[in-house]
CSV table of C-alpha atoms and ligand atoms in Angstrom, one decimal:
chain,number,residue,atom,x,y,z
N,1,MET,CA,-13.5,-49.0,-43.0
N,2,TYR,CA,-11.9,-45.9,-44.3
N,3,ARG,CA,-8.0,-45.9,-44.8
N,4,ILE,CA,-6.3,-42.4,-43.3
N,5,ARG,CA,-2.6,-41.5,-43.7
N,6,THR,CA,-1.0,-39.1,-41.3
N,7,TYR,CA,1.6,-37.4,-42.0
N,8,ASN,CA,3.3,-34.2,-39.6
N,9,ALA,CA,2.3,-34.6,-35.4
N,10,LEU,CA,-1.6,-34.1,-35.7
N,11,SER,CA,-3.8,-32.5,-32.5
N,12,GLU,CA,-4.3,-35.8,-30.9
N,13,LYS,CA,-7.6,-34.3,-30.1
N,14,GLY,CA,-8.2,-34.0,-33.9
N,15,LEU,CA,-7.1,-37.9,-34.2
N,16,GLY,CA,-9.4,-38.7,-31.6
N,17,ARG,CA,-12.5,-37.5,-33.9
N,18,PHE,CA,-12.3,-40.8,-36.4
N,19,ASP,CA,-13.6,-43.9,-34.5
N,20,SER,CA,-11.3,-47.1,-34.7
N,21,ASP,CA,-14.6,-48.8,-35.8
N,22,ARG,CA,-14.1,-47.2,-38.8
N,23,PHE,CA,-10.9,-46.1,-39.6
N,24,LEU,CA,-7.6,-47.3,-40.4
N,25,LEU,CA,-5.3,-44.5,-39.3
N,26,GLY,CA,-1.7,-44.0,-39.1
N,27,PRO,CA,1.4,-42.6,-41.1
N,28,ASP,CA,2.2,-46.0,-42.5
N,29,VAL,CA,-1.8,-46.4,-43.9
N,30,GLU,CA,-1.7,-48.4,-47.4
N,31,ASP,CA,-3.8,-47.2,-50.4
N,32,PRO,CA,-5.2,-44.6,-48.1
N,33,HIS,CA,-8.2,-43.3,-49.0
N,34,ALA,CA,-7.7,-39.9,-47.7
N,35,PHE,CA,-4.5,-38.0,-46.0
N,36,ILE,CA,-4.8,-35.6,-43.3
N,37,LEU,CA,-1.3,-33.4,-42.3
N,38,ARG,CA,-0.5,-30.1,-41.5
N,39,SER,CA,3.0,-28.5,-43.2
N,40,LYS,CA,4.0,-31.9,-45.2
N,41,LYS,CA,4.9,-30.8,-48.4
N,42,LEU,CA,2.7,-33.5,-50.1
N,43,HIS,CA,4.9,-32.1,-54.1
N,44,ASP,CA,7.4,-35.4,-54.1
N,45,GLU,CA,5.0,-37.9,-52.6
N,46,PRO,CA,3.5,-40.7,-54.8
N,47,VAL,CA,-0.6,-39.8,-55.0
N,48,PRO,CA,-2.0,-42.7,-54.9
N,49,GLY,CA,-5.0,-44.4,-56.7
N,50,SER,CA,-6.9,-44.9,-53.9
N,51,LEU,CA,-7.1,-41.4,-52.6
N,52,LEU,CA,-10.4,-39.5,-51.8
N,53,ALA,CA,-9.8,-36.4,-50.3
N,54,VAL,CA,-5.8,-34.4,-48.4
N,55,ALA,CA,-7.4,-32.6,-45.2
N,56,ARG,CA,-4.7,-29.6,-44.7
N,57,ALA,CA,-5.1,-28.7,-40.5
N,58,GLY,CA,-4.2,-25.3,-41.1
N,59,ALA,CA,-5.0,-22.4,-43.9
N,60,GLY,CA,-2.3,-21.9,-46.1
N,61,TYR,CA,-2.3,-25.1,-48.8
N,62,ASN,CA,1.1,-24.0,-50.7
N,63,ASN,CA,2.7,-27.7,-49.6
N,64,ILE,CA,0.0,-29.2,-51.3
N,65,PRO,CA,0.1,-29.6,-55.9
N,66,LEU,CA,-3.2,-28.0,-55.9
N,67,ASP,CA,-3.4,-28.5,-59.9
N,68,ASP,CA,-2.4,-32.1,-60.2
N,69,TYR,CA,-4.8,-33.1,-57.2
N,70,SER,CA,-7.4,-30.8,-58.6
N,71,THR,CA,-6.7,-33.0,-62.5
N,72,ARG,CA,-7.1,-36.2,-60.8
N,73,GLY,CA,-10.3,-35.1,-59.0
N,74,ILE,CA,-9.4,-35.2,-55.2
N,75,VAL,CA,-10.4,-33.1,-53.1
N,76,VAL,CA,-7.8,-30.7,-50.8
N,77,PHE,CA,-9.8,-28.9,-47.8
N,78,ASN,CA,-8.3,-26.6,-45.6
N,79,THR,CA,-9.7,-24.8,-42.2
N,80,PRO,CA,-9.7,-21.4,-42.8
N,81,GLY,CA,-11.0,-19.4,-39.4
N,82,ALA,CA,-9.6,-22.3,-36.5
N,83,ASN,CA,-6.5,-20.3,-35.8
N,84,ALA,CA,-8.2,-17.0,-35.9
N,85,ASN,CA,-8.5,-16.6,-32.5
N,86,ALA,CA,-5.0,-17.4,-32.4
N,87,VAL,CA,-4.0,-14.0,-34.1
N,88,LYS,CA,-6.6,-12.1,-32.6
N,89,GLU,CA,-4.6,-12.0,-29.0
N,90,LEU,CA,-1.6,-11.9,-31.1
N,91,ILE,CA,-2.9,-8.8,-32.5
N,92,ALA,CA,-3.9,-7.2,-29.2
N,93,ALA,CA,-0.4,-7.8,-27.5
N,94,GLY,CA,1.3,-6.3,-30.7
N,95,LEU,CA,-0.8,-3.0,-30.3
N,96,VAL,CA,0.1,-2.8,-26.5
N,97,LEU,CA,3.5,-3.5,-27.4
N,98,ALA,CA,4.3,-1.3,-29.9
N,99,SER,CA,2.7,1.8,-27.3
N,100,ARG,CA,4.2,1.2,-24.4
N,101,GLY,CA,8.0,0.5,-23.6
N,102,ILE,CA,7.2,-3.1,-22.7
N,103,VAL,CA,10.0,-5.2,-23.9
N,104,GLU,CA,12.4,-2.1,-23.7
N,105,GLY,CA,11.2,-2.0,-20.5
N,106,ILE,CA,11.7,-5.9,-19.7
N,107,ASN,CA,15.3,-6.1,-21.6
N,108,PHE,CA,16.9,-2.9,-19.4
N,109,VAL,CA,15.3,-4.7,-15.8
N,110,GLN,CA,17.5,-7.9,-17.3
N,111,SER,CA,20.4,-6.1,-17.8
N,112,LEU,CA,20.4,-4.6,-14.2
N,113,THR,CA,23.0,-7.9,-13.2
N,114,ASP,CA,24.7,-5.8,-11.1
N,115,PHE,CA,22.6,-4.0,-8.9
N,116,ASP,CA,22.6,-6.5,-5.5
N,117,ASP,CA,21.4,-3.5,-3.2
N,118,GLN,CA,17.4,-3.2,-3.6
N,119,ALA,CA,17.4,0.2,-2.4
N,120,GLU,CA,20.1,1.5,-4.9
N,121,LEU,CA,18.1,-0.9,-7.3
N,122,SER,CA,14.3,0.9,-7.0
N,123,ARG,CA,16.1,4.5,-6.7
N,124,HIS,CA,17.6,3.5,-10.6
N,125,LEU,CA,14.4,2.3,-12.1
N,126,GLU,CA,12.6,5.3,-10.7
N,127,LYS,CA,15.2,7.5,-12.0
N,128,GLU,CA,14.9,5.7,-15.5
N,129,LYS,CA,11.2,4.7,-15.8
N,130,LYS,CA,10.2,7.9,-18.0
N,131,ARG,CA,12.3,6.1,-20.7
N,132,PHE,CA,10.1,3.8,-21.2
N,133,ARG,CA,6.6,5.7,-21.5
N,134,GLY,CA,4.3,5.1,-23.8
N,135,SER,CA,0.6,6.0,-24.6
N,136,GLU,CA,-2.7,4.1,-24.4
N,137,ILE,CA,-4.6,2.6,-27.4
N,138,ASN,CA,-8.3,4.2,-25.9
N,139,GLY,CA,-9.7,6.5,-28.2
N,140,LYS,CA,-7.1,6.3,-31.3
N,141,THR,CA,-7.9,4.9,-34.6
N,142,LEU,CA,-7.3,1.2,-35.9
N,143,GLY,CA,-6.9,0.7,-39.5
N,144,ILE,CA,-7.7,-3.2,-41.0
N,145,ILE,CA,-6.8,-3.7,-44.6
N,146,GLY,CA,-9.0,-7.2,-44.9
N,147,LEU,CA,-12.1,-8.2,-42.2
N,148,GLY,CA,-12.1,-11.7,-42.8
N,149,SER,CA,-11.7,-14.8,-39.6
N,150,ILE,CA,-9.0,-12.8,-37.8
N,151,GLY,CA,-9.8,-9.4,-39.4
N,152,SER,CA,-13.5,-9.0,-38.1
N,153,MET,CA,-12.1,-10.6,-34.6
N,154,VAL,CA,-9.1,-7.9,-34.5
N,155,ALA,CA,-12.3,-5.6,-34.7
N,156,ASN,CA,-14.6,-7.0,-32.5
N,157,MET,CA,-11.7,-6.7,-30.0
N,158,ALA,CA,-9.8,-3.3,-31.0
N,159,LEU,CA,-13.6,-1.9,-30.2
N,160,GLU,CA,-14.0,-3.4,-27.1
N,161,LEU,CA,-10.2,-2.4,-26.2
N,162,GLY,CA,-11.8,1.4,-26.8
N,163,MET,CA,-10.6,1.7,-29.8
N,164,ARG,CA,-12.1,3.5,-33.5
N,165,VAL,CA,-12.2,1.2,-36.3
N,166,VAL,CA,-11.9,1.5,-39.5
N,167,GLY,CA,-11.8,-1.0,-42.0
N,168,PHE,CA,-11.1,-2.2,-45.7
N,169,ASP,CA,-12.2,-4.9,-47.7
N,170,PRO,CA,-13.7,-5.2,-51.1
N,171,VAL,CA,-14.8,-8.5,-51.1
N,172,ILE,CA,-15.7,-9.4,-47.3
N,173,SER,CA,-17.5,-12.7,-47.2
N,174,VAL,CA,-21.6,-13.0,-46.3
N,175,GLU,CA,-19.9,-14.8,-43.3
N,176,ALA,CA,-16.9,-12.6,-41.9
N,177,ALA,CA,-20.2,-10.0,-42.6
N,178,TRP,CA,-22.5,-11.4,-40.0
N,179,GLN,CA,-19.7,-11.8,-37.4
N,180,LEU,CA,-18.4,-8.0,-38.1
N,181,SER,CA,-20.0,-4.9,-35.5
N,182,SER,CA,-21.8,-2.7,-37.1
N,183,GLN,CA,-19.7,-0.1,-35.3
N,184,VAL,CA,-16.8,-1.1,-38.1
N,185,GLU,CA,-16.1,1.9,-40.2
N,186,LYS,CA,-16.3,0.8,-43.9
N,187,VAL,CA,-14.0,2.9,-46.1
N,188,ASP,CA,-14.0,2.7,-50.1
N,189,SER,CA,-9.9,2.6,-50.2
N,190,ILE,CA,-6.1,1.6,-48.5
N,191,HIS,CA,-5.3,5.4,-49.0
N,192,ALA,CA,-8.6,6.7,-46.9
N,193,LEU,CA,-7.7,4.0,-44.3
N,194,LEU,CA,-4.1,4.8,-44.3
N,195,ALA,CA,-4.6,8.1,-43.9
N,196,GLU,CA,-7.4,8.2,-41.0
N,197,ALA,CA,-5.0,5.0,-38.6
N,198,ASP,CA,-3.0,5.6,-36.2
N,199,TYR,CA,-2.0,1.4,-36.8
N,200,VAL,CA,-2.8,-0.3,-39.6
N,201,SER,CA,-3.2,-4.5,-39.0
N,202,LEU,CA,-3.3,-6.2,-43.1
N,203,HIS,CA,-5.1,-9.6,-42.4
N,204,VAL,CA,-4.7,-10.2,-46.2
N,205,PRO,CA,-3.9,-12.9,-48.2
N,206,ALA,CA,-0.6,-13.4,-50.6
N,207,ASN,CA,-2.2,-13.4,-54.1
N,208,GLU,CA,-1.8,-11.5,-56.7
N,209,HIS,CA,-4.1,-8.0,-55.8
N,210,THR,CA,-1.6,-8.3,-52.3
N,211,VAL,CA,1.6,-8.4,-53.2
N,212,GLY,CA,2.9,-4.9,-52.2
N,213,LEU,CA,-0.1,-4.1,-51.5
N,214,ILE,CA,1.7,-1.7,-48.7
N,215,ASN,CA,4.8,0.1,-50.6
N,216,GLU,CA,6.2,3.4,-50.8
N,217,GLU,CA,3.3,5.0,-52.1
N,218,ALA,CA,1.2,3.4,-49.5
N,219,LEU,CA,2.8,4.1,-47.1
N,220,SER,CA,3.2,8.2,-48.1
N,221,LYS,CA,-0.5,8.3,-47.1
N,222,LEU,CA,0.5,7.0,-43.8
N,223,LYS,CA,-0.2,9.6,-40.7
N,224,PRO,CA,3.1,10.6,-39.5
N,225,GLY,CA,4.1,8.5,-36.9
N,226,ALA,CA,1.6,6.0,-37.3
N,227,LYS,CA,2.7,1.9,-36.4
N,228,LEU,CA,2.2,-0.7,-38.8
N,229,LEU,CA,1.1,-4.9,-37.9
N,230,ASN,CA,2.0,-7.0,-40.7
N,231,PHE,CA,1.0,-10.4,-39.4
N,232,ALA,CA,-0.9,-11.5,-42.4
N,233,ARG,CA,2.5,-12.6,-44.9
N,234,GLU,CA,5.9,-11.2,-45.0
N,235,GLN,CA,5.3,-10.8,-49.5
N,236,VAL,CA,2.2,-8.2,-48.8
N,237,VAL,CA,4.9,-5.4,-47.6
N,238,ASP,CA,7.7,-3.9,-49.5
N,239,SER,CA,10.2,-4.1,-47.0
N,240,ASN,CA,12.3,-2.0,-48.6
N,241,ALA,CA,9.2,1.3,-48.2
N,242,VAL,CA,9.2,0.4,-44.9
N,243,ILE,CA,12.2,0.7,-44.0
N,244,ALA,CA,12.3,4.4,-45.6
N,245,ALA,CA,9.1,4.9,-43.7
N,246,LEU,CA,10.8,4.2,-40.3
N,247,ASP,CA,13.7,6.1,-41.1
N,248,SER,CA,12.0,8.8,-42.2
N,249,GLY,CA,9.4,8.9,-38.6
N,250,ARG,CA,6.3,8.5,-41.4
N,251,LEU,CA,6.5,4.8,-39.3
N,252,SER,CA,7.5,4.7,-35.7
N,253,ARG,CA,6.5,0.8,-35.3
N,254,TYR,CA,6.7,-1.9,-37.5
N,255,ILE,CA,5.8,-5.4,-35.6
N,256,THR,CA,5.3,-8.1,-37.9
N,257,ASP,CA,6.0,-12.1,-38.1
N,258,PHE,CA,7.8,-12.1,-40.6
N,259,PRO,CA,11.2,-10.4,-40.0
N,260,CYS,CA,13.3,-10.0,-43.0
N,261,PRO,CA,17.5,-9.9,-42.0
N,262,GLU,CA,17.8,-6.1,-43.5
N,263,LEU,CA,14.5,-5.8,-40.4
N,264,LEU,CA,17.2,-7.0,-37.7
N,265,GLY,CA,18.7,-5.0,-35.1
N,266,ARG,CA,16.4,-2.0,-35.2
N,267,GLU,CA,15.1,-0.7,-32.1
N,268,ASP,CA,11.8,0.7,-33.9
N,269,THR,CA,10.6,-2.7,-35.1
N,270,LEU,CA,9.6,-5.6,-33.1
N,271,LEU,CA,9.9,-9.3,-35.0
N,272,LEU,CA,8.3,-12.5,-33.9
N,273,PRO,CA,9.4,-16.1,-35.6
N,274,HIS,CA,5.9,-16.1,-37.1
N,275,ILE,CA,3.8,-17.7,-33.8
N,276,GLY,CA,0.9,-15.9,-34.7
N,277,ALA,CA,-1.2,-19.2,-34.6
N,278,SER,CA,1.1,-21.2,-32.3
N,279,THR,CA,-0.8,-22.1,-29.7
N,280,GLN,CA,-1.9,-25.4,-28.7
N,281,GLU,CA,-5.8,-24.1,-29.3
N,282,ALA,CA,-5.5,-23.6,-32.4
N,283,GLU,CA,-3.8,-26.6,-33.3
N,284,GLU,CA,-6.3,-28.1,-32.5
N,285,ASN,CA,-9.0,-26.2,-33.5
N,286,CYS,CA,-7.2,-27.1,-37.0
N,287,ALA,CA,-6.8,-30.5,-36.6
N,288,VAL,CA,-10.5,-31.0,-35.0
N,289,MET,CA,-12.1,-29.2,-37.9
N,290,ALA,CA,-9.8,-30.8,-40.5
N,291,ALA,CA,-10.8,-34.3,-39.3
N,292,ASP,CA,-15.1,-33.5,-39.6
N,293,GLN,CA,-14.5,-31.7,-43.1
N,294,LEU,CA,-13.0,-35.0,-44.1
N,295,MET,CA,-15.2,-37.7,-42.4
N,296,ASP,CA,-18.1,-35.4,-44.1
N,297,PHE,CA,-16.6,-36.1,-47.4
N,298,LEU,CA,-16.1,-39.0,-46.8
N,299,PHE,CA,-19.7,-40.8,-44.8
N,300,ASN,CA,-21.5,-38.2,-47.2
N,301,GLY,CA,-20.4,-36.8,-49.7
N,302,ASN,CA,-20.4,-33.2,-48.7
N,303,ILE,CA,-17.7,-31.2,-49.5
N,304,VAL,CA,-17.1,-27.9,-46.9
N,305,ASN,CA,-14.4,-26.0,-46.8
N,306,SER,CA,-13.0,-27.5,-49.7
N,307,VAL,CA,-9.5,-24.7,-52.1
N,308,ASN,CA,-10.5,-27.1,-55.0
N,309,PHE,CA,-13.6,-28.1,-55.3
N,310,PRO,CA,-16.9,-26.1,-54.7
N,311,GLY,CA,-18.6,-25.9,-51.7
N,312,ILE,CA,-21.6,-28.2,-51.6
N,313,ARG,CA,-23.3,-29.9,-48.8
N,314,MET,CA,-27.0,-31.8,-49.0
N,315,LYS,CA,-29.2,-33.1,-45.6
N,316,ARG,CA,-29.4,-37.0,-46.1
N,317,ASN,CA,-32.5,-37.8,-47.8
N,318,SER,CA,-32.0,-41.7,-47.7
N,319,GLY,CA,-29.8,-45.0,-47.4
N,320,TYR,CA,-28.1,-44.2,-50.9
N,321,ARG,CA,-26.4,-41.0,-51.7
N,322,ILE,CA,-24.4,-41.2,-55.2
N,323,THR,CA,-21.7,-38.3,-55.8
N,324,PHE,CA,-19.5,-37.7,-58.7
N,325,SER,CA,-17.2,-34.8,-60.2
N,326,ASN,CA,-17.2,-33.6,-63.5
N,327,GLU,CA,-16.2,-32.0,-66.3
N,328,ASN,CA,-18.1,-28.1,-65.5
N,329,VAL,CA,-19.2,-28.8,-69.1
N,330,PRO,CA,-22.9,-28.7,-70.2
N,331,ARG,CA,-25.1,-32.4,-70.9
N,332,VAL,CA,-23.0,-34.6,-68.2
N,333,LEU,CA,-25.7,-34.2,-65.4
N,334,GLY,CA,-28.6,-34.7,-68.2
N,335,THR,CA,-26.6,-38.1,-69.2
N,336,VAL,CA,-26.4,-39.4,-65.6
N,337,LEU,CA,-29.8,-38.4,-65.4
N,338,SER,CA,-31.0,-40.2,-68.1
N,339,ILE,CA,-29.1,-43.1,-67.0
N,340,LEU,CA,-30.9,-43.3,-63.9
N,341,ALA,CA,-33.9,-43.1,-65.0
N,342,ASP,CA,-33.5,-45.9,-67.3
N,343,HIS,CA,-32.9,-48.1,-65.3
N,344,ASP,CA,-36.2,-46.7,-63.0
N,345,PHE,CA,-34.1,-45.4,-60.5
N,346,ASN,CA,-36.0,-42.4,-59.1
N,347,VAL,CA,-33.9,-39.2,-57.4
N,348,ILE,CA,-35.7,-37.8,-54.2
N,349,ASP,CA,-33.3,-34.6,-54.2
N,350,MET,CA,-30.0,-33.1,-56.3
N,351,VAL,CA,-27.7,-30.8,-55.3
N,352,ASN,CA,-24.9,-30.1,-58.1
N,353,ARG,CA,-22.2,-26.9,-58.1
N,354,SER,CA,-19.4,-25.9,-59.9
N,355,ARG,CA,-15.8,-24.2,-59.6
N,356,GLY,CA,-14.2,-23.2,-62.8
N,357,GLU,CA,-13.8,-26.4,-64.7
N,358,VAL,CA,-15.2,-29.1,-61.9
N,359,ALA,CA,-18.4,-29.6,-60.9
N,360,TYR,CA,-19.7,-31.8,-58.3
N,361,ASN,CA,-22.6,-33.7,-57.6
N,362,ILE,CA,-24.9,-35.4,-54.7
N,363,ILE,CA,-27.7,-37.2,-55.7
N,364,ASP,CA,-30.0,-39.5,-53.5
N,365,VAL,CA,-32.2,-41.8,-54.6
N,366,GLU,CA,-34.5,-44.5,-53.4
N,367,SER,CA,-33.6,-47.5,-53.8
N,368,GLU,CA,-29.7,-49.4,-53.8
N,369,PRO,CA,-27.9,-49.0,-57.0
N,370,GLY,CA,-26.5,-52.2,-58.5
N,371,GLU,CA,-22.9,-52.1,-59.6
N,372,ASN,CA,-23.7,-52.5,-63.1
N,373,LEU,CA,-25.5,-49.0,-63.0
N,374,LEU,CA,-23.0,-47.6,-61.2
N,375,VAL,CA,-20.5,-48.5,-63.5
N,376,GLU,CA,-22.2,-46.9,-66.5
N,377,ILE,CA,-22.7,-43.8,-65.0
N,378,GLY,CA,-19.0,-43.9,-64.4
N,379,GLN,CA,-18.5,-44.5,-67.8
N,380,ALA,CA,-20.3,-41.5,-68.5
N,381,GLU,CA,-18.3,-38.7,-71.0
N,382,GLY,CA,-17.2,-36.4,-68.6
N,383,VAL,CA,-17.8,-38.2,-65.3
N,384,LYS,CA,-14.5,-38.5,-63.2
N,385,ARG,CA,-14.9,-39.8,-60.0
N,386,LEU,CA,-18.2,-41.7,-58.4
N,387,ARG,CA,-19.3,-42.4,-55.4
N,388,LEU,CA,-21.7,-44.5,-53.2
N,389,VAL,CA,-21.8,-43.2,-49.9
O,401,NAD,N1,0.8,-14.8,-38.5
O,401,NAD,C1,0.3,-16.4,-38.7
O,401,NAD,O1,1.0,-17.1,-38.3
O,401,NAD,C2,-0.5,-16.1,-39.4
O,401,NAD,C3,-2.2,-17.1,-39.5
O,401,NAD,C4,-2.8,-17.5,-40.0
O,401,NAD,C5,-3.4,-16.6,-40.5
O,401,NAD,N2,-2.0,-15.9,-41.4
O,401,NAD,C6,-2.4,-15.0,-42.5
O,401,NAD,O2,-3.4,-14.0,-42.0
O,401,NAD,C7,-4.3,-14.1,-43.6
O,401,NAD,C8,-6.2,-13.8,-42.8
O,401,NAD,O3,-6.4,-15.0,-43.0
O,401,NAD,P1,-8.1,-15.1,-42.5
O,401,NAD,O4,-8.5,-16.7,-41.2
O,401,NAD,O5,-8.6,-13.6,-42.2
O,401,NAD,O6,-8.3,-15.5,-44.1
O,401,NAD,P2,-9.7,-15.1,-45.0
O,401,NAD,O7,-9.8,-15.3,-46.5
O,401,NAD,O8,-11.0,-15.2,-43.9
O,401,NAD,O9,-9.5,-13.0,-44.6
O,401,NAD,C9,-8.9,-12.5,-45.8
O,401,NAD,C10,-9.3,-11.3,-45.9
O,401,NAD,O10,-8.7,-10.3,-47.2
O,401,NAD,C11,-9.3,-9.8,-47.8
O,401,NAD,N3,-9.2,-9.7,-48.8
O,401,NAD,C12,-8.5,-9.9,-49.9
O,401,NAD,N4,-7.5,-9.0,-51.1
O,401,NAD,C13,-8.0,-8.4,-50.5
O,401,NAD,C14,-7.6,-6.7,-50.8
O,401,NAD,N5,-6.3,-6.3,-52.0
O,401,NAD,N6,-7.9,-5.5,-49.3
O,401,NAD,C15,-8.7,-5.8,-49.2
O,401,NAD,N7,-9.3,-6.9,-48.4
O,401,NAD,C16,-8.6,-8.3,-49.0
O,401,NAD,C17,-10.9,-11.3,-48.2
O,401,NAD,O11,-11.8,-10.7,-49.2
O,401,NAD,C18,-11.2,-11.7,-46.8
O,401,NAD,O12,-11.8,-11.0,-46.1
O,401,NAD,C19,-4.0,-15.5,-44.1
O,401,NAD,O13,-4.6,-15.5,-45.5
O,401,NAD,C20,-2.5,-15.5,-43.5
O,401,NAD,O14,-2.1,-15.3,-44.5
O,401,NAD,C21,-0.4,-15.9,-40.8
């Protein structure tokens, strides 16, 4: 029986993945093997000695003290891509809202509460509607910076809407590259992309390379009147530079999920309260993915989508599987294999991966290892956490 402590309101669909015959699940579970959570901040939370893994239902993980958990050998998972469709659909809306007088038109009509005569209202609407004239996105160029889970979906969607798509991502993953339509034109620099695009959409993480990526210099390369969508992170854009570009007309619209006080009240902005991933489906997808990854780790020792451990997975070959993490230094694995050989244990298959200072191993053996053997392996120099799964 595995014990899972839950934090936050997680989707029932995700929690339903845990079979009650094999899991004890709930917010008050003692000595948990794992946590599953959304945004609960773990920095001040005691870390139980029993804890093996944390599954975060969502992409970001700055609510988890990663260094501390890594040092303790606790595997932390996230759910990249599970909310990508939700963001993609909001980008579709953002492109259209940025191009047509939809928000302004709705606000205008709603304000006409003094009209009580249909004919008079219709005449007034016909007279005023030219104020809300817009343009179409069909045939325009969308520049996408960051072609990961979200960026690649946005690219394919924009092609279907009749747009030309140029993309920039110097470190695109193999999975994202497979998803991406061959019609997306790749450019070698952000500046080249900015010079071509009528619309620019940002889909990069906030990190030391992307903070302030869209600054005064970058914005100066834009086509006059271009529109910028930021559904990535606040820090990726220098908001003062955006305001200057809006004031000068270089930028005609800024559409973002990350408003700041200086942008409030401007007619050339569309500001949303960080609702990119706020759909029932995205919340379910994240919870299901977090639960499935956690179960695969607990039952099989496989690690998929960890943010602090290497990705590693092996099909089960026998009923007996030893997994352990270790310091990523020479001879640890050799020592463990020697111990197994000394005990006449035959290894059927094994896999070893490392990431930074940590390494992780899965070893399938022919027969059931006894307690003494496991203790010996667990005490070998460099071995951190050992499990028989
Ligand atoms: N608005 C929201 O509610 C919301 C929801 C989900 C994600 N997000 C944001 O969207 C970002 C992207 O999400 P994702 O799931 O597509 O992540 P992802 O990791 O799948 O993709 C990010 C891509 O950015 C690329 N990249 C990194 N640095 C780059 C750079 N300097 N220039 C160009 N490309 C670069 C990476 O190679 C990767 O392909 C997240 O990091 C998050 O900040 C926002």
